[in-house]
Amino acid sequence: MTTEKAKKRFRITDEGPFEVLRILVSILIALAVTFVVLCFVIEGDSIPARLGNAGATFIKLLTYPCKNMFYFGYVLVKMVPLTFAGLATLLYFRTGLFNLSTEGVFYIAGVACTYFAVSEARLTGNPFIDSAICIVAAGLCGGIIALLPGYLKAKFQANEMVISLMMNSILFGIGFWMIKTFLAISGVTGTSSAPFVASARLTTIIPKTQVHSGIIIVLVMVVLVYILLFKTKLGYAIRITGLNQNFARYSGMGAFGLFMSVHFLAGFIGGMGSAVELLGVYQSFTWSQLPGLGFTGALMAMLGKNHPIGVTVAAFGISYLRASAQLLANSSPVIDIKLVSVVEVILTLLISSQYFLRSWREKQLLKEEQCNE
Amino acid sequence: MSDTILKLEDITKIYPNGTVANRNINIELRKGEIHSIVGENGAGKSTLMKIIFAIEKQTSGKIYYKGQEINYQGSMEAIENGIGMVHQHFMLIPSFTVAQNIVLGAEPSKSAFIDMKEAVRRTQELAHKYNFDIDVTQKVGSLTVSEKQKVEILKTLYRNAEVIILDEPTAVLTPQETEALFEQLEKFKETGHTIVFISHKLNEVMQISDRITVIRNGETKGTYAAADITMDKLTELIIGAKLEDSYDEFKHPVKDAKMLLDVQHLKYSEHGVGKVNDVSFSIRGGEILGIAGVQGNGQEQLIKAITGLLPFQDGVVKVDGTEIQGMNIAQKRDAGMSYIPEDRMVDGTAPGASIRDNLISTYYQKPKYAGKIFTKDGVIREESKMLIDRFSVKTQSEKEKVSALSGGNIQKVVVAREWNTQPKLMIAEQPTRGIDIGSAAYIHHQLIDMRNNGAAVLLVSADLNEVLKLSDRLIVMYEGEIVAHFASLKGVTESQLGLYMLGVEHQSEKEIREASYDD
């Protein structure tokens, strides 16, 4: 049996390699379409001139963040919240839950983080402990809030997507009111909280960049989520339930406890992400609308095929393009963050479509079969 | 008589997961013949029929119908051109009348409205013409299974079908109903219809067919006139080996066996309709109790109420003396119950998960396989390999997805997992439905091994032959009740059981009470 396994050849039509090929082709197509769009919007008198200009801009878009350490650091900074949100959402998706509450959790947990971060009286003065207090508080807040849709789902079979979307609006309303009423500087009208205490903020770990210690925290979380999913009993139950809930029930796995655990963990990770983003990048809480990071988390989970490593790679890739577009927006008249949306949309479409490249694979298999005869 | 009506030329079908279902299939159907397609399940019969009926598209190869190459885009086009199919699972609307079901999609109309009177007249006429004794104004929901099948056949005739494909039509019928169907099919020959008959049951195939095509592993193994081939030869062609007719020689008596399952006064109702009405029986260790009955007579609800897939309503169920009716599924399993469910793709496996993950789902929490938090991957890997080896699951690695396996191998994964907890009680629901004969025989031997080692086995199967071959004792269910109990199967025949299954005969209460032991 083991010798048979050793004989197994590498074939591009096997499940794993084929999946990788599919993703690579998707990326190529998405970039090609972006190039075509660029050709249309770019300035130029003749067609060759337009092509030339578009080509130059396109290459800039793909290489700009590698120009210097500061720019590349900007990519890493942007990647941190996307990875957090992706990790939280992939836990839901793996369990078969289409829950999008990470968006609202990001907001309300940010408020919880701010509650501690703006007041020296609630902190110790030790930078390490203070950051930890804020992050854990935000995590607990996110976890507890996420239990609500979890309970409704587990107990009453309520549709988690509808509930989570409604909840996002409610959480935003409550959070915004709390910031304005309790956490702003007294006497000053505005939508910002008081500034964070210095000891709560995360320290920069690479000199001359914005890269903060949050990148280490998020990488640790990636490893922890990987271990949770593939090495623990809970992770096993998550995977099996997500793939076939009937089978999980038949096997004797209890759905109630599992749903509650998953919601708490996902909420906790989302909350942590929010605190890390605020303490790493912001001076004070300034989100006057939902930050959109939670929804992007769903995108990361999809692109990363619900795998923690995949999510990290997806977050890096999307952050790279977004950062590049933002950095170039000042100097180039045609590049805008919206251009990157083209890439994101096409990637999501291709990667989530089951039939993409399927007939090609079938033909390859057919050829192989006929060769064998 | 020997005009070719439908011809398949080099049909190959490869599914997206890489499974080759058909490979260079060549079949020729003649006008006015009954042509049987036989082969193990998973041999590619169903796929082939779907290709003829244009539900699936062949990867390569050509189909000629009445001499013309055809390339239908969907089953509607096939129906319009005179190809009809009666599926294994009926596609009827229960709340519609027979006439409404038959004309559905091709209703006679009076200006903008459906002319229901005309529909009733036409369908009744059609039923008379083909000698179907059926009232077309009845609701389909109130019909028996065999009547529903007649409606399905009438549906194809209403669309002027010339080629009618019957996919395992006798699987849901009693022996008596099967006879009636066969008489009907003979008549179709006279009216020039071509019947494609798909079945597992070789004696039926031999009885009804003019010609027989054998398919093995997706390839044709030849077409034979039924008169020219023997049953033994046919079996050999289908599986490439001979199989034993009875398992009696493998069964060993088990001494001092305790009563391991005791079910008393179990009742189950759905929407106020009683599905299981006061059923009592018991099984000792070292015994296989079979439940026979036409599908839909409460067997499914009985099993699911015992195993916990349906909520328990009323009665007492004891496993080895412990009452389990109030327990959840995990607790029932801890009490010694194992369960091979009816539908391996819905309840029995997570097809998208690896074989390894599917092999441990019912006991991964036990200390041998996991600590407080972490799973013991090394132990699980070794155990999976051992199970794959012992149950000869055909795969390259335990990491392969279950969906990549054939039906028989998937079922082996289910049986291996349920076997591995060394259950006191094994509940096997349709354990070999839709799998190849080789795997089925293997699974039968596993059930007998468990029995010989002292487990109690409860076997429910729509395949009468299977129940008769395996069981030590047998009960027959009809309309949610036990109507017969046989303490020994010596001399019990299929047609005798058929009378009980149809509710024609009913044993005395005293005889039925013997299905339960007193101790």
mmCIF file of N, CA, C and O in Angstrom, chain A residues 151-160 245 255 259:
data_model
loop_
_atom_site.group_PDB
_atom_site.id
_atom_site.type_symbol
_atom_site.label_atom_id
_atom_site.label_comp_id
_atom_site.label_asym_id
_atom_site.label_seq_id
_atom_site.Cartn_x
_atom_site.Cartn_y
_atom_site.Cartn_z
ATOM 1 N N TYR A 151 -26.118 32.045 18.521
ATOM 2 C CA TYR A 151 -27.182 31.451 19.330
ATOM 3 C C TYR A 151 -28.468 31.332 18.520
ATOM 4 O O TYR A 151 -29.132 30.301 18.520
ATOM 5 N N LEU A 152 -28.780 32.424 17.795
ATOM 6 C CA LEU A 152 -30.011 32.406 16.996
ATOM 7 C C LEU A 152 -29.951 31.317 15.937
ATOM 8 O O LEU A 152 -30.933 30.642 15.652
ATOM 9 N N LYS A 153 -28.757 31.115 15.360
ATOM 10 C CA LYS A 153 -28.593 30.078 14.347
ATOM 11 C C LYS A 153 -28.729 28.691 14.977
ATOM 12 O O LYS A 153 -29.460 27.835 14.495
ATOM 13 N N ALA A 154 -28.001 28.474 16.073
ATOM 14 C CA ALA A 154 -27.957 27.145 16.677
ATOM 15 C C ALA A 154 -29.300 26.766 17.276
ATOM 16 O O ALA A 154 -29.711 25.616 17.226
ATOM 17 N N LYS A 155 -29.981 27.748 17.856
ATOM 18 C CA LYS A 155 -31.205 27.433 18.587
ATOM 19 C C LYS A 155 -32.435 27.468 17.676
ATOM 20 O O LYS A 155 -33.300 26.612 17.767
ATOM 21 N N PHE A 156 -32.498 28.473 16.805
ATOM 22 C CA PHE A 156 -33.728 28.660 16.027
ATOM 23 C C PHE A 156 -33.538 28.493 14.526
ATOM 24 O O PHE A 156 -34.448 28.802 13.760
ATOM 25 N N GLN A 157 -32.355 28.063 14.105
ATOM 26 C CA GLN A 157 -32.099 27.915 12.671
ATOM 27 C C GLN A 157 -32.340 29.220 11.912
ATOM 28 O O GLN A 157 -32.822 29.218 10.788
ATOM 29 N N ALA A 158 -32.056 30.359 12.564
ATOM 30 C CA ALA A 158 -32.238 31.643 11.893
ATOM 31 C C ALA A 158 -31.177 31.788 10.808
ATOM 32 O O ALA A 158 -30.062 31.299 10.961
ATOM 33 N N ASN A 159 -31.524 32.448 9.736
ATOM 34 C CA ASN A 159 -30.570 32.636 8.641
ATOM 35 C C ASN A 159 -29.468 33.587 9.077
ATOM 36 O O ASN A 159 -29.709 34.770 9.329
ATOM 37 N N GLU A 160 -28.230 33.053 9.166
ATOM 38 C CA GLU A 160 -27.146 33.832 9.750
ATOM 39 C C GLU A 160 -26.728 35.000 8.869
ATOM 40 O O GLU A 160 -26.242 36.013 9.361
ATOM 41 N N GLN A 245 -23.497 18.694 6.850
ATOM 42 C CA GLN A 245 -24.091 18.821 8.174
ATOM 43 C C GLN A 245 -24.890 17.577 8.558
ATOM 44 O O GLN A 245 -24.922 17.186 9.728
ATOM 45 N N ALA A 255 -24.430 20.140 17.119
ATOM 46 C CA ALA A 255 -24.284 21.380 16.360
ATOM 47 C C ALA A 255 -24.257 22.600 17.268
ATOM 48 O O ALA A 255 -23.562 23.570 16.995
ATOM 49 N N PHE A 259 -21.471 25.502 16.884
ATOM 50 C CA PHE A 259 -21.810 26.810 16.336
ATOM 51 C C PHE A 259 -21.409 27.918 17.300
ATOM 52 O O PHE A 259 -20.871 28.949 16.902
#
